[in-house]
Short mmCIF file of N, CA and C in Angstrom, two decimals:
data_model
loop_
_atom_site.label_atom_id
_atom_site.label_comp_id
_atom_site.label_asym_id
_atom_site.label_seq_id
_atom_site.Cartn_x
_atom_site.Cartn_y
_atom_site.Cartn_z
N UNK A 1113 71.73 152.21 37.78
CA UNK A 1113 72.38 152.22 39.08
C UNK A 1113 71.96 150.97 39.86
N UNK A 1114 73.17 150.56 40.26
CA UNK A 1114 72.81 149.28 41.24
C UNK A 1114 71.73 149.43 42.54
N UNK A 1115 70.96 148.66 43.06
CA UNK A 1115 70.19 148.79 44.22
C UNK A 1115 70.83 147.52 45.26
N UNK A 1116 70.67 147.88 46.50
CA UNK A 1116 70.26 147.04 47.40
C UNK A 1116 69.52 147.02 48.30
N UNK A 1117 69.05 146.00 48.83
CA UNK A 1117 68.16 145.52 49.47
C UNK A 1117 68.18 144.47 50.67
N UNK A 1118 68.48 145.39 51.88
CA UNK A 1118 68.92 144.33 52.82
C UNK A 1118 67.38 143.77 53.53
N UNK A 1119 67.75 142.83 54.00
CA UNK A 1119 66.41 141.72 54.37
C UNK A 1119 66.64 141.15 55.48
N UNK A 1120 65.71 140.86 56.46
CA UNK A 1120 65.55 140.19 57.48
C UNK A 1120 64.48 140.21 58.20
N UNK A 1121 64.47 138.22 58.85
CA UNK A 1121 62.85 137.86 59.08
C UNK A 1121 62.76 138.18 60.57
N UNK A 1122 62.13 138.10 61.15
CA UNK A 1122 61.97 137.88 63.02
C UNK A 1122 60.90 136.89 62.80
N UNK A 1123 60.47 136.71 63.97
CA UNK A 1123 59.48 135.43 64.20
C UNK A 1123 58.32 136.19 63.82
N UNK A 1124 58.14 137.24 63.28
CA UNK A 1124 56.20 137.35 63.55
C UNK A 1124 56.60 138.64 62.44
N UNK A 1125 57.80 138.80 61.86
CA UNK A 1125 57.79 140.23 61.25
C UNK A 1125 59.05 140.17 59.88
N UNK A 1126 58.35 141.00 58.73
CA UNK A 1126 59.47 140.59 57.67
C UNK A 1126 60.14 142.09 57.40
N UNK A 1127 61.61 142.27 57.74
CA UNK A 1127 62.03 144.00 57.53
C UNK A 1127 62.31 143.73 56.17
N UNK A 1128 62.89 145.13 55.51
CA UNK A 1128 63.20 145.35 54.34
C UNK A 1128 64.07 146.74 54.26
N UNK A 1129 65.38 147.11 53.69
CA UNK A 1129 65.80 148.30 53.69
C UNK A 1129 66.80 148.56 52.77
N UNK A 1130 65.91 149.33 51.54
CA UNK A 1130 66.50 149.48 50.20
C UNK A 1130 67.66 150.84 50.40
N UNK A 1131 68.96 150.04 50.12
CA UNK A 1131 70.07 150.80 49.77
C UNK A 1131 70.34 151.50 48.12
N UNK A 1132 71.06 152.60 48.08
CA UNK A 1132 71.51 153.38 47.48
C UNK A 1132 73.10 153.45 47.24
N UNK A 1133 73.95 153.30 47.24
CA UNK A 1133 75.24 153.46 47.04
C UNK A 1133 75.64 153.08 48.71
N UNK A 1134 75.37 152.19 49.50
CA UNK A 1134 75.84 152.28 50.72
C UNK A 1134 74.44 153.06 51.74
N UNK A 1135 74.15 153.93 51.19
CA UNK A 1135 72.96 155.01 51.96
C UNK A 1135 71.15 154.12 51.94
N UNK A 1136 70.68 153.92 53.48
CA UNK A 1136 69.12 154.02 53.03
C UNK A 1136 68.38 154.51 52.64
N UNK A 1137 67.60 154.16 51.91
CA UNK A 1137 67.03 155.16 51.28
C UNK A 1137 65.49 155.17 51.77
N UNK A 1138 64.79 153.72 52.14
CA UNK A 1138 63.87 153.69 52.29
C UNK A 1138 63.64 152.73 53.21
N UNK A 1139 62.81 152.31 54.19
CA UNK A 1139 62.36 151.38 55.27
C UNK A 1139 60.83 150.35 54.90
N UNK A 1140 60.71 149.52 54.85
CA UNK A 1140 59.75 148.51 55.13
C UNK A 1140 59.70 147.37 55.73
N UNK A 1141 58.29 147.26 56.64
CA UNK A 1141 58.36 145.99 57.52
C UNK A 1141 56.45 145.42 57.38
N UNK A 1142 56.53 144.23 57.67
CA UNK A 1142 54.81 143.92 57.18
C UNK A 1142 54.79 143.11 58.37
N UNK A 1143 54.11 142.57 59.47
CA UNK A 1143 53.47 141.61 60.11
C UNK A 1143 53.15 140.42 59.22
N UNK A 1144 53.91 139.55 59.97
CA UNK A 1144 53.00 137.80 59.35
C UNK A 1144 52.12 137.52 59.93
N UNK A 1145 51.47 136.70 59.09
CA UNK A 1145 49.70 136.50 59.71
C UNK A 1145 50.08 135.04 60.36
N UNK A 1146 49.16 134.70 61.23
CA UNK A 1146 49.16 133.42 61.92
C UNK A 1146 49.86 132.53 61.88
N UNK A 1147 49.12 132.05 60.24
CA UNK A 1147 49.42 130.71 59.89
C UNK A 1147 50.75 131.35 59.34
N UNK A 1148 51.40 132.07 59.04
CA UNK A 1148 52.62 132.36 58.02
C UNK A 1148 53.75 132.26 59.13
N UNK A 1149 53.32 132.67 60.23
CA UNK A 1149 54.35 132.34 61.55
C UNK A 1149 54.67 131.08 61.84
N UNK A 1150 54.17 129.92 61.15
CA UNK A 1150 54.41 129.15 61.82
C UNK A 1150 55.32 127.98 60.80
N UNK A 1151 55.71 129.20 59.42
CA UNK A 1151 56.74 128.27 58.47
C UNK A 1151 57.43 128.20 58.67
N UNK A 1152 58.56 127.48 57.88
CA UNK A 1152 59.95 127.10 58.08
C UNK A 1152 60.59 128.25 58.24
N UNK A 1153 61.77 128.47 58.30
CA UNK A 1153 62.60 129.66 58.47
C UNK A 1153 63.32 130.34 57.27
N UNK A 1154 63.25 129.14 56.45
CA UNK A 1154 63.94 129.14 54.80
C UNK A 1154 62.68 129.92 54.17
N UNK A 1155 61.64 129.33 54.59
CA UNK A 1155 59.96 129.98 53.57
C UNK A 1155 60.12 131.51 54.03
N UNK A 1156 60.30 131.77 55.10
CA UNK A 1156 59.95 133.08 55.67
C UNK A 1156 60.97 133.81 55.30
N UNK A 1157 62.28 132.88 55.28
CA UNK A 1157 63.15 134.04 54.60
C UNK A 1157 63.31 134.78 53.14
N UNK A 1158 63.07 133.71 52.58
CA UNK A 1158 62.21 133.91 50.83
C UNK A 1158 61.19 134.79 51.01
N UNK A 1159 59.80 134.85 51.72
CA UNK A 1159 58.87 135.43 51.85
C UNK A 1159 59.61 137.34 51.89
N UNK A 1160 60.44 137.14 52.91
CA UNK A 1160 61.62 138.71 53.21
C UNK A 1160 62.04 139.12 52.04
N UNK A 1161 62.62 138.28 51.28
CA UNK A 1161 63.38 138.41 49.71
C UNK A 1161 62.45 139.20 48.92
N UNK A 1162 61.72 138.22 48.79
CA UNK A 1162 60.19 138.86 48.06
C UNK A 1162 59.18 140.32 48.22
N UNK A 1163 59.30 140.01 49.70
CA UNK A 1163 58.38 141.00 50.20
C UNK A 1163 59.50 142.40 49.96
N UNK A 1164 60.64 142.50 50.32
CA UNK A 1164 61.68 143.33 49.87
C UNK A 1164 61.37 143.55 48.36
N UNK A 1165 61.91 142.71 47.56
CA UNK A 1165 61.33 143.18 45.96
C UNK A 1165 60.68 144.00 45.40
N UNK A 1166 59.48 143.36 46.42
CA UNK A 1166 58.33 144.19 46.10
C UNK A 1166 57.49 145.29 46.40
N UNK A 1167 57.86 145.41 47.43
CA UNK A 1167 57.62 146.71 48.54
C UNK A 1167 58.25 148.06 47.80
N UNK A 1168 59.71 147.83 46.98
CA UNK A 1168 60.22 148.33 46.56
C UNK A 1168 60.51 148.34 44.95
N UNK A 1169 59.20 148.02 44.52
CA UNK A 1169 59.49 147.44 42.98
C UNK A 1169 59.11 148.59 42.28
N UNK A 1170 59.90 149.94 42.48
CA UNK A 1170 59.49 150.74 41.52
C UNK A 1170 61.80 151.21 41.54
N UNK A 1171 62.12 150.93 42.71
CA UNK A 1171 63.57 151.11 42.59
C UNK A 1171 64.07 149.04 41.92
N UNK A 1172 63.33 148.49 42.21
CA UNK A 1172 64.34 147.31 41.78
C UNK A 1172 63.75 146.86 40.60
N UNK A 1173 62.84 146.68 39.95
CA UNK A 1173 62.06 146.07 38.76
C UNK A 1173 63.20 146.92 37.65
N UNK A 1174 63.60 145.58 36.67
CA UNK A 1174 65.00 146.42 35.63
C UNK A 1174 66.01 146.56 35.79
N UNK A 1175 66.81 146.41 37.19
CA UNK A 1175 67.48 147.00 37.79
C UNK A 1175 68.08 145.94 37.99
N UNK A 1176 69.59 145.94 38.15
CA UNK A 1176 70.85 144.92 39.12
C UNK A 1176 70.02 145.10 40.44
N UNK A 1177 70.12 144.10 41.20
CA UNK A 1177 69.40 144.12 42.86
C UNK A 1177 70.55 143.59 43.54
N UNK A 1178 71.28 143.92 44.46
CA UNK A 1178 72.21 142.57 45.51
C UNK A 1178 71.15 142.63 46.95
N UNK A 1179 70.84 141.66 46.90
CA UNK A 1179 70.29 141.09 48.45
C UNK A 1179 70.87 140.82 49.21
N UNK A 1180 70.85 141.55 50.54
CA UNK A 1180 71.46 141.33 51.99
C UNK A 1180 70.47 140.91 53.03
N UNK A 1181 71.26 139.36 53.44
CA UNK A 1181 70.74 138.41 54.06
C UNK A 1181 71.99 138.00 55.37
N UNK A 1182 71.35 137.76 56.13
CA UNK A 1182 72.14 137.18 56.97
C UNK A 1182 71.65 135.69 57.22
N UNK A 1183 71.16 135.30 56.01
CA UNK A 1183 70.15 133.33 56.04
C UNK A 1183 70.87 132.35 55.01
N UNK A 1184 72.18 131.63 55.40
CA UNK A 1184 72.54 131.37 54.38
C UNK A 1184 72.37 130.70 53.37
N UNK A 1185 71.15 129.90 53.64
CA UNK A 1185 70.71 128.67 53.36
C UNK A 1185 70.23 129.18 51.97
N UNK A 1186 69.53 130.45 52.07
CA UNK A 1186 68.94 130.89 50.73
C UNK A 1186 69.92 130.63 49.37
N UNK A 1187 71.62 131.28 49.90
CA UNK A 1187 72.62 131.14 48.31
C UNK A 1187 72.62 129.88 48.35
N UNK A 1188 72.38 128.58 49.17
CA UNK A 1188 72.44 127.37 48.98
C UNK A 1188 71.19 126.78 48.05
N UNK A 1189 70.30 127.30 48.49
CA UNK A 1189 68.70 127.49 47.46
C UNK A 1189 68.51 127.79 46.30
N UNK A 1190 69.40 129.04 46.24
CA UNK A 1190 69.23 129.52 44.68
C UNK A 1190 69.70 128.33 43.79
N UNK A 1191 70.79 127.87 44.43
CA UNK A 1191 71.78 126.55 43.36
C UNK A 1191 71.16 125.18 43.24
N UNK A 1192 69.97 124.76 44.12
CA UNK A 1192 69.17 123.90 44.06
C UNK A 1192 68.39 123.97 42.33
N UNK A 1193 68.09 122.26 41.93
CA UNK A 1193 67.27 122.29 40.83
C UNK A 1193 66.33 122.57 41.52
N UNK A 1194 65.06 123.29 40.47
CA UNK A 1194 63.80 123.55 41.20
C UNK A 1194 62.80 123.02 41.29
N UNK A 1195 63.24 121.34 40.67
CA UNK A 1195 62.16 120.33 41.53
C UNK A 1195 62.47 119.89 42.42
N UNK A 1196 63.72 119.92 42.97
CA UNK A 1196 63.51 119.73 44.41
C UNK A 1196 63.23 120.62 45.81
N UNK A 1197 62.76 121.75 45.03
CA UNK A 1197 62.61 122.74 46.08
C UNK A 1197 61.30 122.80 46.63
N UNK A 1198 60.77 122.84 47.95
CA UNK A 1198 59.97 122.82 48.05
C UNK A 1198 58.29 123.17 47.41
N UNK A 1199 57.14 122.52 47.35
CA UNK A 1199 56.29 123.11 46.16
C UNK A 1199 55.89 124.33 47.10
N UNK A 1200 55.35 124.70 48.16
CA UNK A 1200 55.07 126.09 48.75
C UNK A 1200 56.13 127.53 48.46
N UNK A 1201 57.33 126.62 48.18
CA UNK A 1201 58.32 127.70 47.48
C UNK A 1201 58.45 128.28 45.96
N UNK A 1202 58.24 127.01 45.34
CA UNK A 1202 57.65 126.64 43.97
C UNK A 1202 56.05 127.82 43.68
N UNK A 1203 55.41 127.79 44.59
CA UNK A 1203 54.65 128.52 44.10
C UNK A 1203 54.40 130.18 44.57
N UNK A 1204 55.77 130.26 45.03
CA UNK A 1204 55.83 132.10 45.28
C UNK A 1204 55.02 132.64 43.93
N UNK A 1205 54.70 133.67 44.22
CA UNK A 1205 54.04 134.49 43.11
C UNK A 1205 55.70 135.36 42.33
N UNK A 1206 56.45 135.98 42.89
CA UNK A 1206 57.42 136.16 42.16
C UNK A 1206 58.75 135.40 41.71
N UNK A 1207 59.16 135.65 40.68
CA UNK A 1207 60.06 134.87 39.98
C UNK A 1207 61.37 135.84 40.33
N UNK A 1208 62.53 135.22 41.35
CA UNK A 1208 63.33 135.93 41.51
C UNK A 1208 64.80 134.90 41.11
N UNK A 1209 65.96 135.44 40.89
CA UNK A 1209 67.56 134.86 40.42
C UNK A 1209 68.14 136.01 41.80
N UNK A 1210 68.47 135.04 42.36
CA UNK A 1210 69.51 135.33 43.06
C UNK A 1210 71.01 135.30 42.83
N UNK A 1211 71.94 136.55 42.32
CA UNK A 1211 72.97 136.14 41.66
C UNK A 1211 74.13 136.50 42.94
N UNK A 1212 73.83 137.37 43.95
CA UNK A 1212 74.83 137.69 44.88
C UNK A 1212 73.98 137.83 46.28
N UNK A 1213 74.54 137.52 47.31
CA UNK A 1213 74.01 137.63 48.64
C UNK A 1213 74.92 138.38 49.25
N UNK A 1214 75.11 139.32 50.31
CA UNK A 1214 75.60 139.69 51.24
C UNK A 1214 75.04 140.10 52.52
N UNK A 1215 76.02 139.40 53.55
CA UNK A 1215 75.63 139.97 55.23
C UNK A 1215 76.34 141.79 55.18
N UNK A 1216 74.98 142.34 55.96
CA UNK A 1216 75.10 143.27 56.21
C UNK A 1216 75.97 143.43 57.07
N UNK A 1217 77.42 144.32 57.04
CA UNK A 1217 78.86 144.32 57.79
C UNK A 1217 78.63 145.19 59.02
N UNK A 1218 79.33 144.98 59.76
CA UNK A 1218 79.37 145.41 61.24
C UNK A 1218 79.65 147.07 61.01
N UNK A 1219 80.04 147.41 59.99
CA UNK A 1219 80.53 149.34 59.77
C UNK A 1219 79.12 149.79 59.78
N UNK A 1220 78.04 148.75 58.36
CA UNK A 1220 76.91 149.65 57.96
C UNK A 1220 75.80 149.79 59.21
N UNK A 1221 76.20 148.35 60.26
CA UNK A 1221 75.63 148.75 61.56
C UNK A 1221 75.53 149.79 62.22
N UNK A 1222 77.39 149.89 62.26
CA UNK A 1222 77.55 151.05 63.46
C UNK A 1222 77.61 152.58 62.74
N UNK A 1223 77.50 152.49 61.12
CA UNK A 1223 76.99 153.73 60.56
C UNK A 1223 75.56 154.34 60.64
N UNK A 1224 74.35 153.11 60.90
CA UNK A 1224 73.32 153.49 60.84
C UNK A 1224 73.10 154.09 62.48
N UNK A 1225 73.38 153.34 63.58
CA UNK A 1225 73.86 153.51 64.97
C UNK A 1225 74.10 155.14 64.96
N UNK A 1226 75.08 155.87 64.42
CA UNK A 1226 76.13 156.62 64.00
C UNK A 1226 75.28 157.88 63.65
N UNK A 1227 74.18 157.69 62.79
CA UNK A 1227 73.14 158.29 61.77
C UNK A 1227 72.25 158.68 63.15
N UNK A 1228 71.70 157.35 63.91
CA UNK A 1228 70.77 157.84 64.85
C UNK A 1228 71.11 158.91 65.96
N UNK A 1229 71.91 158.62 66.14
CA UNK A 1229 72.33 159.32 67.64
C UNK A 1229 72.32 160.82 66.97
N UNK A 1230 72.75 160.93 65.44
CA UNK A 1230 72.39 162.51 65.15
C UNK A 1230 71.66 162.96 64.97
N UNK A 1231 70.80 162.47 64.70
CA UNK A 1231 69.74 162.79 64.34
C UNK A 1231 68.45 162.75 65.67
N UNK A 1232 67.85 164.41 65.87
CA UNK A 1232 67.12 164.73 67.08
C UNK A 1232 65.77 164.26 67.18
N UNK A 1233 65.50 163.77 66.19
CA UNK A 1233 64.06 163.36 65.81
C UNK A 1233 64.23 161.53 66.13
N UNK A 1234 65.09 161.06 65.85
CA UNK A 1234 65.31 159.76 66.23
C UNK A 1234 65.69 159.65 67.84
N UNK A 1235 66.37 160.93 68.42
CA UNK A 1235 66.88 160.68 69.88
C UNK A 1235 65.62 161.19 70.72
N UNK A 1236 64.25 161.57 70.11
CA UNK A 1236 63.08 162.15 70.94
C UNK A 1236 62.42 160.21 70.94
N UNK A 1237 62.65 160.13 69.92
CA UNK A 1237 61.84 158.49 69.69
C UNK A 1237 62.19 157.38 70.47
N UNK A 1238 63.62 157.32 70.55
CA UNK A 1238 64.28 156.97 71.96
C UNK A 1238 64.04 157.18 72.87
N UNK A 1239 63.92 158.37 73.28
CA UNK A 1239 63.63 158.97 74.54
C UNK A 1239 62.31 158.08 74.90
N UNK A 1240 61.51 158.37 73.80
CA UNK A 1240 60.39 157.57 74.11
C UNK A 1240 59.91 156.12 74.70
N UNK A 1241 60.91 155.36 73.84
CA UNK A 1241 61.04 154.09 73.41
C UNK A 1241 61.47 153.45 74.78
N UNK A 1242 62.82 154.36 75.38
CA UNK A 1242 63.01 154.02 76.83
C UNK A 1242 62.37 154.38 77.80
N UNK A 1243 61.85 155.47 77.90
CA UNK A 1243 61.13 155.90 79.09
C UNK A 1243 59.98 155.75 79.25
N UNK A 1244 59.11 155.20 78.28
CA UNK A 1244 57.70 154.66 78.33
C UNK A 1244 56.81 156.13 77.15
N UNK A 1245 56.01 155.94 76.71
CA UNK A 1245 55.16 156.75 75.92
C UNK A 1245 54.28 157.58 76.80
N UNK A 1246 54.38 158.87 76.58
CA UNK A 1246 53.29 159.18 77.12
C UNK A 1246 52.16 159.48 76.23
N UNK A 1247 50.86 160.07 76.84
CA UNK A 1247 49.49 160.15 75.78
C UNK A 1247 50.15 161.25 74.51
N UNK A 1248 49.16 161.05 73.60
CA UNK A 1248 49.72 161.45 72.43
C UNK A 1248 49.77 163.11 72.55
N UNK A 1249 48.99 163.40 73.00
CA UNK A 1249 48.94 165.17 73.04
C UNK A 1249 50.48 165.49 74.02
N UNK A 1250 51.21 164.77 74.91
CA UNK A 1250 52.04 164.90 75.74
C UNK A 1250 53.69 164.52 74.81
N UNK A 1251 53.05 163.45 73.58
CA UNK A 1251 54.04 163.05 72.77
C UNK A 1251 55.34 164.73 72.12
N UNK A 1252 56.63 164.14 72.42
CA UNK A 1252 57.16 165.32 71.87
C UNK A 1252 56.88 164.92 70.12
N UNK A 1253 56.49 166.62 69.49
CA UNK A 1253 56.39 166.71 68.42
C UNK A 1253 57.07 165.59 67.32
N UNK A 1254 58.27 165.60 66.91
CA UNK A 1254 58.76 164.51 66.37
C UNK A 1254 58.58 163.61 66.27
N UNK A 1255 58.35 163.32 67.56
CA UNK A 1255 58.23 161.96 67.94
C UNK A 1255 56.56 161.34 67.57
N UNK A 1256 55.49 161.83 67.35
CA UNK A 1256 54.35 161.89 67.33
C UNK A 1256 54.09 160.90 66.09
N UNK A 1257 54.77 161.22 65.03
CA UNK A 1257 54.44 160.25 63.61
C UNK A 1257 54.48 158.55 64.29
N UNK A 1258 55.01 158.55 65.51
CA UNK A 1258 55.28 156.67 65.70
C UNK A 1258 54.71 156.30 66.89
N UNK A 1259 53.72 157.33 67.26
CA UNK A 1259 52.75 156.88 68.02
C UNK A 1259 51.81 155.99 67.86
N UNK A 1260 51.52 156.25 66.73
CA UNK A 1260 50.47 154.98 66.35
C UNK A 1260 51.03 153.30 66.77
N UNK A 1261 52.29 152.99 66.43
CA UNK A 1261 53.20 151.78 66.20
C UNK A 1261 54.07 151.81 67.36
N UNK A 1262 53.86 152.98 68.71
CA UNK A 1262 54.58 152.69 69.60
C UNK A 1262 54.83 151.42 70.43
N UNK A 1263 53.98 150.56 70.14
CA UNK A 1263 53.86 148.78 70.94
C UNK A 1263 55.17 148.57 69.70
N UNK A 1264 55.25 148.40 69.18
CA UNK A 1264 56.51 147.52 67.87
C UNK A 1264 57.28 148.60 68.16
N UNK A 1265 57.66 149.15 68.49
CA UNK A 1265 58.76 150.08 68.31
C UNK A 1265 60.29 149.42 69.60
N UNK A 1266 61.32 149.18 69.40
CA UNK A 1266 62.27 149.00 70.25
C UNK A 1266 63.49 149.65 69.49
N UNK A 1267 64.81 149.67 70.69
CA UNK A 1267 66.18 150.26 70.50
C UNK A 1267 67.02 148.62 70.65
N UNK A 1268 67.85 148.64 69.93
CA UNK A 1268 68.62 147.51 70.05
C UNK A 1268 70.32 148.19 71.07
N UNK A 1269 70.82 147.86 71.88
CA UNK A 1269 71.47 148.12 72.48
C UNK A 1269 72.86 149.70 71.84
N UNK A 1270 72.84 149.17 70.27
CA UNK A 1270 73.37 150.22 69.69
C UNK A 1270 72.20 151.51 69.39
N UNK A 1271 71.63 151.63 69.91
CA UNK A 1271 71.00 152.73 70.11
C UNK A 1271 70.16 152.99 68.23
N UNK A 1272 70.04 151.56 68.10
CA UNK A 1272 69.08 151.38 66.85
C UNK A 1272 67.60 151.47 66.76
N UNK A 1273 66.55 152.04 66.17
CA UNK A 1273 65.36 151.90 66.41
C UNK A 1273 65.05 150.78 65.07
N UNK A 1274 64.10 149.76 65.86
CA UNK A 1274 63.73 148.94 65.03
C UNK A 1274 62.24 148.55 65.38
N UNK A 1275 61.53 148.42 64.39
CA UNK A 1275 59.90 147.70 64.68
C UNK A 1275 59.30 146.51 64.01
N UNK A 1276 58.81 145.73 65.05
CA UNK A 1276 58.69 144.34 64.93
C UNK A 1276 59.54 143.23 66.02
N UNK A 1277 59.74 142.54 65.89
CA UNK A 1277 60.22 141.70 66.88
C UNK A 1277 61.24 141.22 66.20
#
């Protein structure tokens, strides 16, 4: 079965969100360290590629993978010889072929959008997210697992929860 794996960097944070036939299946995001904040945008987006891979390398290892990127520079990368690619790129630890890229479409947006608002455990987290946190014993139940990570936690205007910047 095919996998995907949509990807994207922020300035200080690398997401990751392995698809199923259209469906998520799973969420990952890691903090960049210092010095890693302060690479190119192409390194960091590779770094996303990767860190996606691998976060998830028990669904993609063997497997067809399509990567969803919204960086286009990367399908321009893959087609590069690879001595001219940068040597800090050159020396990723994984060996990846990029054979297809896709931007994540404005439907699977407003499906995930779509997903939240039904879901009561995501609209307590909201609740949260907008109205400020209160102490954890005050936290509604549900909502309690993302207390720890409540500083990274935001809603993007579609009523998306996302963490990291």
């Amino acid at each position: 079965m095919e996998v995907t794996v949509s990807v994207d960097t922020g300035k200080n944070v690398l997401g990751a969100v392995l698809l199923q036939e259209g469906q998520p299946v799973a969420y990952g995001s890691v903090s960049l360290m210092q010095t890693q904040q302060h690479y190119a945008q192409i390194e960091k987006e590779l770094m996303t590629v990767i860190y996606g891979l691998e976060h998830f390398n028990y669904y993609t290892y063997g497997r067809i993978v399509i990567i969803q990127t919204d960086h286009k520079t990367i399908l321009g990368l893959s087609k590069k010889p690879f001595d001219t690619i940068s040597p800090r790129l050159q020396c990723q630890e994984a060996t990846v072929r990029i054979n297809l890229l896709t931007q994540a479409s404005q439907t699977k947006w407003e499906e995930i959008a779509k997903m939240t608002t039904g879901d009561p455990e995501m609209q307590d987290v909201l609740i949260h997210i907008n109205n400020g946190w209160p102490e954890k014993k005050k936290t509604k139940i549900a909502a309690q697992p993302y207390w720890h990570c409540k500083e990274e936690l935001y809603s993007t205007k579609e009523g998306i929860i996302c963490r990291g910047q």
